[in-house]
Amino acid sequence: MRFKAKLAPEQVSLLYSVIVPLARLSSSASETSAWARNGSILYMDSDRFSISCKGRSQETDGISCFAEFRAAEGIFLEHRIESVAENNGILMEIDLGQLKLALQSVCANSMNSSERGTIEAAYNLDERSAVFKLAKRNNMACLCIEALSASKIQVHHAVPVRILRVTDKQQYMPPMIDDPTVKLQIVAPHQVQTRPLRTILENMRTMETARSTHPTVLVYGNQQSGELTISLESEGASIRAYFADVAPAATADPEKYECTVKVDARKLSAALQWQQQPQYISSALLGLLENQQLILHVSLEPAGVGFFTYYVPVHYLSKEAD
């Protein structure tokens, strides 16, 4: 089993920007072992590189996220993979927190100088690229990351991984759900400014903290009018944010054009952390499925390189409450 890939600085930065919110989602402060506490799944084959993780803290429990990148001419400049498994695939468990720190170090130490000398030749690194490879360190499987710092010192990280059977891949795939009743583009392609849903939600949470430690919000979407409303209501307070002219996307049943879901404000905020780095976002779709899921599907920039999708659990909402 072998894996080796070369990434340009822009590709490392893109991967890091996706890993950061996923590492927060999958981290836990419990006293269990690191694997049980923070383990997430990486899958790679000749065509794709994907990440699967779940929320593991009280604020993120029940959330799952699935990210996928195009491998060739996508997240990698070049890559080679050898496996006896189906589709030449490799499946592994990894702590995204450790991977995030490794990528952060590589991003901080990227350089522009073209004079590499013998170091470049020894580690097969070109002017600014980083190398990812699967190797053993101290008899432990690791995802190793190598790059050169501005002072021509090799930067090396070895993130422990646990190799899994590729036949178990289906256990870590996105959940099977119905087509959302409402789909609204909260970030349209080539849109300069994103709708600051997380900022508004955090302001709501701040105003509500004194009344409730577990605030919930109602999210209403109208496919026909392009209306999106987020409201938080409690004794003596009602806070609502309105967004008009939100572009709709096609749905399976055009006759059902509106939907309301009730969701934990902390979970929704956790699923919106990607809005802190909008430069890598091409478009984002909000999907509402009554009493089932709130879905956030985000396409990455440059277009076609990949996407990630959050699946956020919702509270049961009776017809009378709706």
PDB file of C-alpha atoms in Angstrom:
ATOM      1  CA  MET A   1       0.000   0.000   0.000  1.00  0.00           C
ATOM      2  CA  ARG A   2       1.509   3.302  -1.109  1.00  0.00           C
ATOM      3  CA  PHE A   3       0.410   6.911  -1.391  1.00  0.00           C
ATOM      4  CA  LYS A   4       2.391   9.991  -2.377  1.00  0.00           C
ATOM      5  CA  ALA A   5       1.165  13.374  -3.560  1.00  0.00           C
ATOM      6  CA  LYS A   6       2.570  16.804  -4.335  1.00  0.00           C
ATOM      7  CA  LEU A   7       0.641  19.980  -3.478  1.00  0.00           C
ATOM      8  CA  ALA A   8       1.207  23.605  -4.461  1.00  0.00           C
ATOM      9  CA  PRO A   9       0.972  26.250  -1.685  1.00  0.00           C
ATOM     10  CA  GLU A  10      -2.496  27.250  -2.905  1.00  0.00           C
ATOM     11  CA  GLN A  11      -3.666  23.650  -2.608  1.00  0.00           C
ATOM     12  CA  VAL A  12      -2.218  23.313   0.904  1.00  0.00           C
ATOM     13  CA  SER A  13      -4.004  26.543   1.901  1.00  0.00           C
ATOM     14  CA  LEU A  14      -7.291  25.295   0.452  1.00  0.00           C
ATOM     15  CA  LEU A  15      -7.016  21.976   2.287  1.00  0.00           C
ATOM     16  CA  TYR A  16      -6.126  23.804   5.505  1.00  0.00           C
ATOM     17  CA  SER A  17      -9.125  26.132   5.187  1.00  0.00           C
ATOM     18  CA  VAL A  18     -11.450  23.116   4.965  1.00  0.00           C
ATOM     19  CA  ILE A  19      -9.705  21.163   7.752  1.00  0.00           C
ATOM     20  CA  VAL A  20      -9.903  24.014  10.304  1.00  0.00           C
ATOM     21  CA  PRO A  21     -13.713  23.987  10.864  1.00  0.00           C
ATOM     22  CA  LEU A  22     -13.820  20.179  10.541  1.00  0.00           C
ATOM     23  CA  ALA A  23     -11.144  19.811  13.247  1.00  0.00           C
ATOM     24  CA  ARG A  24     -13.232  22.001  15.559  1.00  0.00           C
ATOM     25  CA  LEU A  25     -16.303  19.943  14.764  1.00  0.00           C
ATOM     26  CA  SER A  26     -14.624  16.609  15.499  1.00  0.00           C
ATOM     27  CA  SER A  27     -12.688  17.662  18.609  1.00  0.00           C
ATOM     28  CA  SER A  28     -13.789  16.723  22.103  1.00  0.00           C
ATOM     29  CA  ALA A  29     -12.627  17.652  25.581  1.00  0.00           C
ATOM     30  CA  SER A  30     -13.455  14.231  27.020  1.00  0.00           C
ATOM     31  CA  GLU A  31     -10.808  12.139  28.759  1.00  0.00           C
ATOM     32  CA  THR A  32     -11.079   9.194  26.375  1.00  0.00           C
ATOM     33  CA  SER A  33      -8.191   8.208  24.123  1.00  0.00           C
ATOM     34  CA  ALA A  34      -7.225  10.481  21.236  1.00  0.00           C
ATOM     35  CA  TRP A  35      -8.467   7.990  18.638  1.00  0.00           C
ATOM     36  CA  ALA A  36     -11.901   7.622  20.227  1.00  0.00           C
ATOM     37  CA  ARG A  37     -12.057  11.330  20.961  1.00  0.00           C
ATOM     38  CA  ASN A  38     -11.057  12.920  17.662  1.00  0.00           C
ATOM     39  CA  GLY A  39     -10.931  10.170  15.019  1.00  0.00           C
ATOM     40  CA  SER A  40     -12.139  11.147  11.551  1.00  0.00           C
ATOM     41  CA  ILE A  41     -11.977   9.269   8.263  1.00  0.00           C
ATOM     42  CA  LEU A  42      -9.850   9.894   5.164  1.00  0.00           C
ATOM     43  CA  TYR A  43     -10.502   8.017   1.938  1.00  0.00           C
ATOM     44  CA  MET A  44      -8.442   8.323  -1.208  1.00  0.00           C
ATOM     45  CA  ASP A  45      -8.282   6.627  -4.562  1.00  0.00           C
ATOM     46  CA  SER A  46      -7.090   7.512  -8.060  1.00  0.00           C
ATOM     47  CA  ASP A  47      -9.897  10.054  -8.561  1.00  0.00           C
ATOM     48  CA  ARG A  48     -10.816  11.582  -5.223  1.00  0.00           C
ATOM     49  CA  PHE A  49      -9.733  12.520  -1.710  1.00  0.00           C
ATOM     50  CA  SER A  50     -12.505  12.661   0.892  1.00  0.00           C
ATOM     51  CA  ILE A  51     -12.963  13.408   4.592  1.00  0.00           C
ATOM     52  CA  SER A  52     -15.770  12.235   6.867  1.00  0.00           C
ATOM     53  CA  CYS A  53     -16.233  13.445  10.443  1.00  0.00           C
ATOM     54  CA  LYS A  54     -18.842  13.837  13.166  1.00  0.00           C
ATOM     55  CA  GLY A  55     -19.419  16.275  16.008  1.00  0.00           C
ATOM     56  CA  ARG A  56     -18.088  14.932  19.290  1.00  0.00           C
ATOM     57  CA  SER A  57     -18.799  17.673  21.819  1.00  0.00           C
ATOM     58  CA  GLN A  58     -22.030  18.674  23.526  1.00  0.00           C
ATOM     59  CA  GLU A  59     -22.393  21.623  21.161  1.00  0.00           C
ATOM     60  CA  THR A  60     -21.796  19.609  17.976  1.00  0.00           C
ATOM     61  CA  ASP A  61     -23.233  16.184  18.812  1.00  0.00           C
ATOM     62  CA  GLY A  62     -25.324  14.803  15.956  1.00  0.00           C
ATOM     63  CA  ILE A  63     -23.681  16.910  13.217  1.00  0.00           C
ATOM     64  CA  SER A  64     -21.890  15.072  10.439  1.00  0.00           C
ATOM     65  CA  CYS A  65     -19.797  16.523   7.623  1.00  0.00           C
ATOM     66  CA  PHE A  66     -18.497  15.040   4.392  1.00  0.00           C
ATOM     67  CA  ALA A  67     -15.875  16.754   2.218  1.00  0.00           C
ATOM     68  CA  GLU A  68     -14.632  15.591  -1.165  1.00  0.00           C
ATOM     69  CA  PHE A  69     -11.889  16.888  -3.463  1.00  0.00           C
ATOM     70  CA  ARG A  70     -11.028  15.988  -7.016  1.00  0.00           C
ATOM     71  CA  ALA A  71      -7.601  14.357  -6.803  1.00  0.00           C
ATOM     72  CA  ALA A  72      -5.948  14.750 -10.204  1.00  0.00           C
ATOM     73  CA  GLU A  73      -5.633  18.433 -11.192  1.00  0.00           C
ATOM     74  CA  GLY A  74      -7.679  19.285  -8.122  1.00  0.00           C
ATOM     75  CA  ILE A  75      -6.258  19.146  -4.613  1.00  0.00           C
ATOM     76  CA  PHE A  76      -3.016  17.539  -5.881  1.00  0.00           C
ATOM     77  CA  LEU A  77      -0.496  18.691  -8.467  1.00  0.00           C
ATOM     78  CA  GLU A  78       0.320  15.027  -8.972  1.00  0.00           C
ATOM     79  CA  HIS A  79      -0.244  11.868  -6.962  1.00  0.00           C
ATOM     80  CA  ARG A  80       0.430   8.159  -6.994  1.00  0.00           C
ATOM     81  CA  ILE A  81      -1.563   5.545  -5.131  1.00  0.00           C
ATOM     82  CA  GLU A  82      -1.116   1.779  -4.997  1.00  0.00           C
ATOM     83  CA  SER A  83      -3.560  -0.502  -3.202  1.00  0.00           C
ATOM     84  CA  VAL A  84      -4.929  -3.996  -3.648  1.00  0.00           C
ATOM     85  CA  ALA A  85      -8.367  -2.804  -2.504  1.00  0.00           C
ATOM     86  CA  GLU A  86     -11.297  -2.016  -4.781  1.00  0.00           C
ATOM     87  CA  ASN A  87     -10.828   1.124  -6.937  1.00  0.00           C
ATOM     88  CA  ASN A  88      -7.236   1.327  -5.744  1.00  0.00           C
ATOM     89  CA  GLY A  89      -8.569   2.855  -2.531  1.00  0.00           C
ATOM     90  CA  ILE A  90      -7.080   3.520   0.920  1.00  0.00           C
ATOM     91  CA  LEU A  91      -9.209   4.146   4.028  1.00  0.00           C
ATOM     92  CA  MET A  92      -7.737   5.487   7.260  1.00  0.00           C
ATOM     93  CA  GLU A  93      -8.648   7.090  10.574  1.00  0.00           C
ATOM     94  CA  ILE A  94      -6.881  10.304  11.576  1.00  0.00           C
ATOM     95  CA  ASP A  95      -7.043  13.065  14.189  1.00  0.00           C
ATOM     96  CA  LEU A  96      -7.971  16.181  12.190  1.00  0.00           C
ATOM     97  CA  GLY A  97      -6.641  18.371  15.000  1.00  0.00           C
ATOM     98  CA  GLN A  98      -3.130  16.997  14.446  1.00  0.00           C
ATOM     99  CA  LEU A  99      -3.509  17.288  10.672  1.00  0.00           C
ATOM    100  CA  LYS A 100      -4.621  20.904  11.067  1.00  0.00           C
ATOM    101  CA  LEU A 101      -1.500  21.767  13.088  1.00  0.00           C
ATOM    102  CA  ALA A 102       0.733  20.127  10.485  1.00  0.00           C
ATOM    103  CA  LEU A 103      -0.911  22.015   7.626  1.00  0.00           C
ATOM    104  CA  GLN A 104      -0.756  25.262   9.600  1.00  0.00           C
ATOM    105  CA  SER A 105       2.999  24.810  10.003  1.00  0.00           C
ATOM    106  CA  VAL A 106       3.467  24.139   6.282  1.00  0.00           C
ATOM    107  CA  CYS A 107       1.393  27.212   5.352  1.00  0.00           C
ATOM    108  CA  ALA A 108       3.398  29.392   7.740  1.00  0.00           C
ATOM    109  CA  ASN A 109       6.715  28.120   6.382  1.00  0.00           C
ATOM    110  CA  SER A 110       5.947  28.307   2.655  1.00  0.00           C
ATOM    111  CA  MET A 111       8.576  30.191   0.682  1.00  0.00           C
ATOM    112  CA  ASN A 112       9.031  31.922  -2.645  1.00  0.00           C
ATOM    113  CA  SER A 113      12.753  31.470  -3.176  1.00  0.00           C
ATOM    114  CA  SER A 114      13.734  29.328  -6.160  1.00  0.00           C
ATOM    115  CA  GLU A 115      17.211  28.399  -4.877  1.00  0.00           C
ATOM    116  CA  ARG A 116      16.862  25.018  -3.198  1.00  0.00           C
ATOM    117  CA  GLY A 117      20.244  23.358  -3.735  1.00  0.00           C
ATOM    118  CA  THR A 118      20.869  19.886  -2.390  1.00  0.00           C
ATOM    119  CA  ILE A 119      17.901  19.946   0.005  1.00  0.00           C
ATOM    120  CA  GLU A 120      15.488  20.169  -2.910  1.00  0.00           C
ATOM    121  CA  ALA A 121      17.103  17.214  -4.665  1.00  0.00           C
ATOM    122  CA  ALA A 122      17.274  15.099  -1.501  1.00  0.00           C
ATOM    123  CA  TYR A 123      13.572  15.356  -0.726  1.00  0.00           C
ATOM    124  CA  ASN A 124      12.238  15.669  -4.287  1.00  0.00           C
ATOM    125  CA  LEU A 125      10.603  19.028  -3.584  1.00  0.00           C
ATOM    126  CA  ASP A 126      10.289  21.658  -6.273  1.00  0.00           C
ATOM    127  CA  GLU A 127      10.196  25.411  -5.739  1.00  0.00           C
ATOM    128  CA  ARG A 128       7.251  25.728  -3.379  1.00  0.00           C
ATOM    129  CA  SER A 129       5.469  22.384  -3.214  1.00  0.00           C
ATOM    130  CA  ALA A 130       4.718  20.141  -0.229  1.00  0.00           C
ATOM    131  CA  VAL A 131       4.787  16.356  -0.328  1.00  0.00           C
ATOM    132  CA  PHE A 132       2.233  14.106   1.366  1.00  0.00           C
ATOM    133  CA  LYS A 133       2.979  10.398   1.717  1.00  0.00           C
ATOM    134  CA  LEU A 134       1.909   7.350   3.658  1.00  0.00           C
ATOM    135  CA  ALA A 135       4.825   5.838   5.588  1.00  0.00           C
ATOM    136  CA  LYS A 136       5.783   4.123   8.830  1.00  0.00           C
ATOM    137  CA  ARG A 137       7.425   6.014  11.659  1.00  0.00           C
ATOM    138  CA  ASN A 138       8.500   4.038  14.763  1.00  0.00           C
ATOM    139  CA  ASN A 139       6.524   1.095  13.411  1.00  0.00           C
ATOM    140  CA  MET A 140       3.365   3.222  13.237  1.00  0.00           C
ATOM    141  CA  ALA A 141       1.473   4.159  10.049  1.00  0.00           C
ATOM    142  CA  CYS A 142       1.610   7.922   9.496  1.00  0.00           C
ATOM    143  CA  LEU A 143       0.545  10.502   6.971  1.00  0.00           C
ATOM    144  CA  CYS A 144       3.812  12.378   6.491  1.00  0.00           C
ATOM    145  CA  ILE A 145       4.000  15.961   5.241  1.00  0.00           C
ATOM    146  CA  GLU A 146       7.267  17.458   4.003  1.00  0.00           C
ATOM    147  CA  ALA A 147       8.082  20.987   2.847  1.00  0.00           C
ATOM    148  CA  LEU A 148      10.891  23.525   2.974  1.00  0.00           C
ATOM    149  CA  SER A 149      10.900  26.630   5.142  1.00  0.00           C
ATOM    150  CA  ALA A 150      12.070  30.063   4.006  1.00  0.00           C
ATOM    151  CA  SER A 151      15.478  29.317   5.559  1.00  0.00           C
ATOM    152  CA  LYS A 152      15.748  26.076   3.520  1.00  0.00           C
ATOM    153  CA  ILE A 153      15.144  23.869   6.545  1.00  0.00           C
ATOM    154  CA  GLN A 154      13.048  20.809   5.959  1.00  0.00           C
ATOM    155  CA  VAL A 155       9.680  20.918   7.722  1.00  0.00           C
ATOM    156  CA  HIS A 156       8.513  17.400   8.489  1.00  0.00           C
ATOM    157  CA  HIS A 157       5.338  16.216  10.197  1.00  0.00           C
ATOM    158  CA  ALA A 158       4.173  12.656  10.807  1.00  0.00           C
ATOM    159  CA  VAL A 159       0.487  12.404  11.742  1.00  0.00           C
ATOM    160  CA  PRO A 160      -0.445   8.932  13.066  1.00  0.00           C
ATOM    161  CA  VAL A 161      -3.200   7.115  11.181  1.00  0.00           C
ATOM    162  CA  ARG A 162      -5.039   3.852  11.578  1.00  0.00           C
ATOM    163  CA  ILE A 163      -5.486   1.901   8.352  1.00  0.00           C
ATOM    164  CA  LEU A 164      -9.030   0.549   7.907  1.00  0.00           C
ATOM    165  CA  ARG A 165     -10.594  -1.911   5.501  1.00  0.00           C
ATOM    166  CA  VAL A 166     -11.839  -0.210   2.337  1.00  0.00           C
ATOM    167  CA  THR A 167     -14.839  -2.550   2.407  1.00  0.00           C
ATOM    168  CA  ASP A 168     -16.042  -0.570   5.465  1.00  0.00           C
ATOM    169  CA  LYS A 169     -16.136   2.675   3.479  1.00  0.00           C
ATOM    170  CA  GLN A 170     -19.949   2.729   3.295  1.00  0.00           C
ATOM    171  CA  GLN A 171     -20.119   3.223   7.074  1.00  0.00           C
ATOM    172  CA  TYR A 172     -18.575   6.662   6.630  1.00  0.00           C
ATOM    173  CA  MET A 173     -20.513   7.898   3.614  1.00  0.00           C
ATOM    174  CA  PRO A 174     -23.025  10.802   3.825  1.00  0.00           C
ATOM    175  CA  PRO A 175     -26.439   9.895   5.267  1.00  0.00           C
ATOM    176  CA  MET A 176     -29.213   8.905   2.878  1.00  0.00           C
ATOM    177  CA  ILE A 177     -31.899  11.601   3.075  1.00  0.00           C
ATOM    178  CA  ASP A 178     -34.841  12.818   1.024  1.00  0.00           C
ATOM    179  CA  ASP A 179     -34.444  15.761  -1.320  1.00  0.00           C
ATOM    180  CA  PRO A 180     -34.824  18.982   0.723  1.00  0.00           C
ATOM    181  CA  THR A 181     -38.189  20.726   0.483  1.00  0.00           C
ATOM    182  CA  VAL A 182     -36.460  24.105   0.197  1.00  0.00           C
ATOM    183  CA  LYS A 183     -33.073  24.902  -1.350  1.00  0.00           C
ATOM    184  CA  LEU A 184     -31.740  28.447  -1.165  1.00  0.00           C
ATOM    185  CA  GLN A 185     -28.383  29.766  -2.352  1.00  0.00           C
ATOM    186  CA  ILE A 186     -26.985  31.658   0.625  1.00  0.00           C
ATOM    187  CA  VAL A 187     -23.812  32.176  -1.440  1.00  0.00           C
ATOM    188  CA  ALA A 188     -24.362  32.451  -5.188  1.00  0.00           C
ATOM    189  CA  PRO A 189     -21.558  31.779  -7.688  1.00  0.00           C
ATOM    190  CA  HIS A 190     -19.269  34.819  -8.135  1.00  0.00           C
ATOM    191  CA  GLN A 191     -21.099  36.634  -5.321  1.00  0.00           C
ATOM    192  CA  VAL A 192     -18.754  39.175  -3.734  1.00  0.00           C
ATOM    193  CA  GLN A 193     -20.326  39.193  -0.268  1.00  0.00           C
ATOM    194  CA  THR A 194     -21.754  36.231   1.617  1.00  0.00           C
ATOM    195  CA  ARG A 195     -24.825  36.451   3.803  1.00  0.00           C
ATOM    196  CA  PRO A 196     -23.359  36.676   7.329  1.00  0.00           C
ATOM    197  CA  LEU A 197     -25.605  34.021   8.868  1.00  0.00           C
ATOM    198  CA  ARG A 198     -23.096  32.983  11.517  1.00  0.00           C
ATOM    199  CA  THR A 199     -22.477  36.568  12.676  1.00  0.00           C
ATOM    200  CA  ILE A 200     -26.205  37.188  13.042  1.00  0.00           C
ATOM    201  CA  LEU A 201     -26.696  33.860  14.787  1.00  0.00           C
ATOM    202  CA  GLU A 202     -23.902  34.592  17.256  1.00  0.00           C
ATOM    203  CA  ASN A 203     -25.473  37.969  18.060  1.00  0.00           C
ATOM    204  CA  MET A 204     -28.770  36.212  18.722  1.00  0.00           C
ATOM    205  CA  ARG A 205     -27.067  33.703  20.992  1.00  0.00           C
ATOM    206  CA  THR A 206     -25.345  36.487  22.932  1.00  0.00           C
ATOM    207  CA  MET A 207     -28.644  38.234  23.616  1.00  0.00           C
ATOM    208  CA  GLU A 208     -30.308  34.971  24.625  1.00  0.00           C
ATOM    209  CA  THR A 209     -27.574  33.454  26.802  1.00  0.00           C
ATOM    210  CA  ALA A 210     -28.938  35.033  29.984  1.00  0.00           C
ATOM    211  CA  ARG A 211     -32.299  33.307  29.436  1.00  0.00           C
ATOM    212  CA  SER A 212     -31.280  29.898  28.107  1.00  0.00           C
ATOM    213  CA  THR A 213     -28.062  27.896  27.921  1.00  0.00           C
ATOM    214  CA  HIS A 214     -29.433  25.842  25.006  1.00  0.00           C
ATOM    215  CA  PRO A 215     -31.223  28.286  22.673  1.00  0.00           C
ATOM    216  CA  THR A 216     -32.952  27.000  19.564  1.00  0.00           C
ATOM    217  CA  VAL A 217     -33.851  28.914  16.422  1.00  0.00           C
ATOM    218  CA  LEU A 218     -36.499  28.530  13.762  1.00  0.00           C
ATOM    219  CA  VAL A 219     -35.228  28.627  10.185  1.00  0.00           C
ATOM    220  CA  TYR A 220     -37.893  29.360   7.567  1.00  0.00           C
ATOM    221  CA  GLY A 221     -37.317  29.230   3.846  1.00  0.00           C
ATOM    222  CA  ASN A 222     -39.644  30.022   0.952  1.00  0.00           C
ATOM    223  CA  GLN A 223     -38.685  28.619  -2.432  1.00  0.00           C
ATOM    224  CA  GLN A 224     -41.010  30.902  -4.413  1.00  0.00           C
ATOM    225  CA  SER A 225     -40.340  34.261  -2.790  1.00  0.00           C
ATOM    226  CA  GLY A 226     -36.662  33.654  -2.006  1.00  0.00           C
ATOM    227  CA  GLU A 227     -37.277  34.513   1.644  1.00  0.00           C
ATOM    228  CA  LEU A 228     -35.083  33.224   4.459  1.00  0.00           C
ATOM    229  CA  THR A 229     -35.893  33.984   8.107  1.00  0.00           C
ATOM    230  CA  ILE A 230     -34.008  33.023  11.251  1.00  0.00           C
ATOM    231  CA  SER A 231     -35.881  33.667  14.488  1.00  0.00           C
ATOM    232  CA  LEU A 232     -35.227  33.098  18.155  1.00  0.00           C
ATOM    233  CA  GLU A 233     -38.142  33.430  20.527  1.00  0.00           C
ATOM    234  CA  SER A 234     -38.366  33.105  24.299  1.00  0.00           C
ATOM    235  CA  GLU A 235     -40.177  34.665  27.235  1.00  0.00           C
ATOM    236  CA  GLY A 236     -40.120  38.410  26.800  1.00  0.00           C
ATOM    237  CA  ALA A 237     -37.931  38.393  23.674  1.00  0.00           C
ATOM    238  CA  SER A 238     -38.303  37.820  19.964  1.00  0.00           C
ATOM    239  CA  ILE A 239     -35.371  38.246  17.607  1.00  0.00           C
ATOM    240  CA  ARG A 240     -35.701  37.778  13.852  1.00  0.00           C
ATOM    241  CA  ALA A 241     -33.368  38.207  10.895  1.00  0.00           C
ATOM    242  CA  TYR A 242     -34.824  38.481   7.380  1.00  0.00           C
ATOM    243  CA  PHE A 243     -33.062  37.829   4.102  1.00  0.00           C
ATOM    244  CA  ALA A 244     -34.892  38.695   0.904  1.00  0.00           C
ATOM    245  CA  ASP A 245     -34.275  37.717  -2.728  1.00  0.00           C
ATOM    246  CA  VAL A 246     -32.270  34.606  -1.854  1.00  0.00           C
ATOM    247  CA  ALA A 247     -31.878  32.682  -5.115  1.00  0.00           C
ATOM    248  CA  PRO A 248     -33.696  29.315  -5.060  1.00  0.00           C
ATOM    249  CA  ALA A 249     -32.382  26.056  -6.511  1.00  0.00           C
ATOM    250  CA  ALA A 250     -34.452  23.343  -8.186  1.00  0.00           C
ATOM    251  CA  THR A 251     -36.248  20.861  -5.911  1.00  0.00           C
ATOM    252  CA  ALA A 252     -37.831  17.465  -6.527  1.00  0.00           C
ATOM    253  CA  ASP A 253     -41.365  18.681  -5.716  1.00  0.00           C
ATOM    254  CA  PRO A 254     -41.994  22.269  -6.932  1.00  0.00           C
ATOM    255  CA  GLU A 255     -45.471  22.305  -5.328  1.00  0.00           C
ATOM    256  CA  LYS A 256     -43.882  22.237  -1.859  1.00  0.00           C
ATOM    257  CA  TYR A 257     -42.146  25.570  -1.669  1.00  0.00           C
ATOM    258  CA  GLU A 258     -41.806  26.464   2.019  1.00  0.00           C
ATOM    259  CA  CYS A 259     -40.399  24.776   5.099  1.00  0.00           C
ATOM    260  CA  THR A 260     -39.566  25.521   8.731  1.00  0.00           C
ATOM    261  CA  VAL A 261     -37.069  23.622  10.877  1.00  0.00           C
ATOM    262  CA  LYS A 262     -36.161  24.010  14.546  1.00  0.00           C
ATOM    263  CA  VAL A 263     -32.462  23.648  15.272  1.00  0.00           C
ATOM    264  CA  ASP A 264     -30.057  24.092  18.177  1.00  0.00           C
ATOM    265  CA  ALA A 265     -28.415  27.496  17.693  1.00  0.00           C
ATOM    266  CA  ARG A 266     -25.028  26.139  18.810  1.00  0.00           C
ATOM    267  CA  LYS A 267     -25.109  23.344  16.251  1.00  0.00           C
ATOM    268  CA  LEU A 268     -26.093  25.680  13.435  1.00  0.00           C
ATOM    269  CA  SER A 269     -23.309  28.081  14.414  1.00  0.00           C
ATOM    270  CA  ALA A 270     -20.787  25.216  14.367  1.00  0.00           C
ATOM    271  CA  ALA A 271     -21.925  24.252  10.863  1.00  0.00           C
ATOM    272  CA  LEU A 272     -21.397  27.852   9.668  1.00  0.00           C
ATOM    273  CA  GLN A 273     -17.790  28.283  10.794  1.00  0.00           C
ATOM    274  CA  TRP A 274     -16.630  28.081   7.173  1.00  0.00           C
ATOM    275  CA  GLN A 275     -18.016  31.608   6.673  1.00  0.00           C
ATOM    276  CA  GLN A 276     -14.913  32.902   8.447  1.00  0.00           C
ATOM    277  CA  GLN A 277     -12.857  32.069   5.329  1.00  0.00           C
ATOM    278  CA  PRO A 278     -15.096  33.083   2.394  1.00  0.00           C
ATOM    279  CA  GLN A 279     -12.223  33.450  -0.095  1.00  0.00           C
ATOM    280  CA  TYR A 280     -12.286  29.700  -0.787  1.00  0.00           C
ATOM    281  CA  ILE A 281     -16.062  29.469  -1.262  1.00  0.00           C
ATOM    282  CA  SER A 282     -17.598  29.324  -4.749  1.00  0.00           C
ATOM    283  CA  SER A 283     -21.249  28.838  -3.716  1.00  0.00           C
ATOM    284  CA  ALA A 284     -23.311  27.590  -0.774  1.00  0.00           C
ATOM    285  CA  LEU A 285     -26.734  25.990  -0.649  1.00  0.00           C
ATOM    286  CA  LEU A 286     -29.044  25.801   2.378  1.00  0.00           C
ATOM    287  CA  GLY A 287     -31.454  22.864   2.351  1.00  0.00           C
ATOM    288  CA  LEU A 288     -34.419  22.456   4.716  1.00  0.00           C
ATOM    289  CA  LEU A 289     -36.162  19.142   5.330  1.00  0.00           C
ATOM    290  CA  GLU A 290     -38.903  19.350   7.945  1.00  0.00           C
ATOM    291  CA  ASN A 291     -38.294  17.266  11.096  1.00  0.00           C
ATOM    292  CA  GLN A 292     -35.284  15.583   9.453  1.00  0.00           C
ATOM    293  CA  GLN A 293     -32.255  17.691   8.565  1.00  0.00           C
ATOM    294  CA  LEU A 294     -30.813  21.107   7.867  1.00  0.00           C
ATOM    295  CA  ILE A 295     -28.209  20.741   5.108  1.00  0.00           C
ATOM    296  CA  LEU A 296     -25.413  23.130   4.134  1.00  0.00           C
ATOM    297  CA  HIS A 297     -23.727  22.217   0.838  1.00  0.00           C
ATOM    298  CA  VAL A 298     -20.687  24.355   0.018  1.00  0.00           C
ATOM    299  CA  SER A 299     -18.762  24.290  -3.273  1.00  0.00           C
ATOM    300  CA  LEU A 300     -15.115  25.311  -3.195  1.00  0.00           C
ATOM    301  CA  GLU A 301     -13.105  27.755  -5.264  1.00  0.00           C
ATOM    302  CA  PRO A 302     -11.749  27.178  -7.878  1.00  0.00           C
ATOM    303  CA  ALA A 303     -14.957  25.712  -9.278  1.00  0.00           C
ATOM    304  CA  GLY A 304     -14.948  21.941  -9.567  1.00  0.00           C
ATOM    305  CA  VAL A 305     -12.099  21.301  -7.116  1.00  0.00           C
ATOM    306  CA  GLY A 306     -14.419  19.967  -4.412  1.00  0.00           C
ATOM    307  CA  PHE A 307     -17.170  20.545  -1.875  1.00  0.00           C
ATOM    308  CA  PHE A 308     -18.219  19.843   1.692  1.00  0.00           C
ATOM    309  CA  THR A 309     -21.663  19.212   3.187  1.00  0.00           C
ATOM    310  CA  TYR A 310     -22.907  19.604   6.759  1.00  0.00           C
ATOM    311  CA  TYR A 311     -25.872  17.569   7.998  1.00  0.00           C
ATOM    312  CA  VAL A 312     -27.396  19.213  11.081  1.00  0.00           C
ATOM    313  CA  PRO A 313     -30.058  17.426  13.172  1.00  0.00           C
ATOM    314  CA  VAL A 314     -33.299  19.289  13.892  1.00  0.00           C
ATOM    315  CA  HIS A 315     -35.897  19.190  16.662  1.00  0.00           C
ATOM    316  CA  TYR A 316     -39.346  17.795  16.034  1.00  0.00           C
ATOM    317  CA  LEU A 317     -41.727  20.581  15.108  1.00  0.00           C
ATOM    318  CA  SER A 318     -45.442  19.829  15.342  1.00  0.00           C
ATOM    319  CA  LYS A 319     -47.903  21.209  12.805  1.00  0.00           C
ATOM    320  CA  GLU A 320     -49.449  23.368  15.524  1.00  0.00           C
ATOM    321  CA  ALA A 321     -46.059  24.945  16.295  1.00  0.00           C
ATOM    322  CA  ASP A 322     -45.418  25.515  12.594  1.00  0.00           C
TER     323      ASP A 322
END
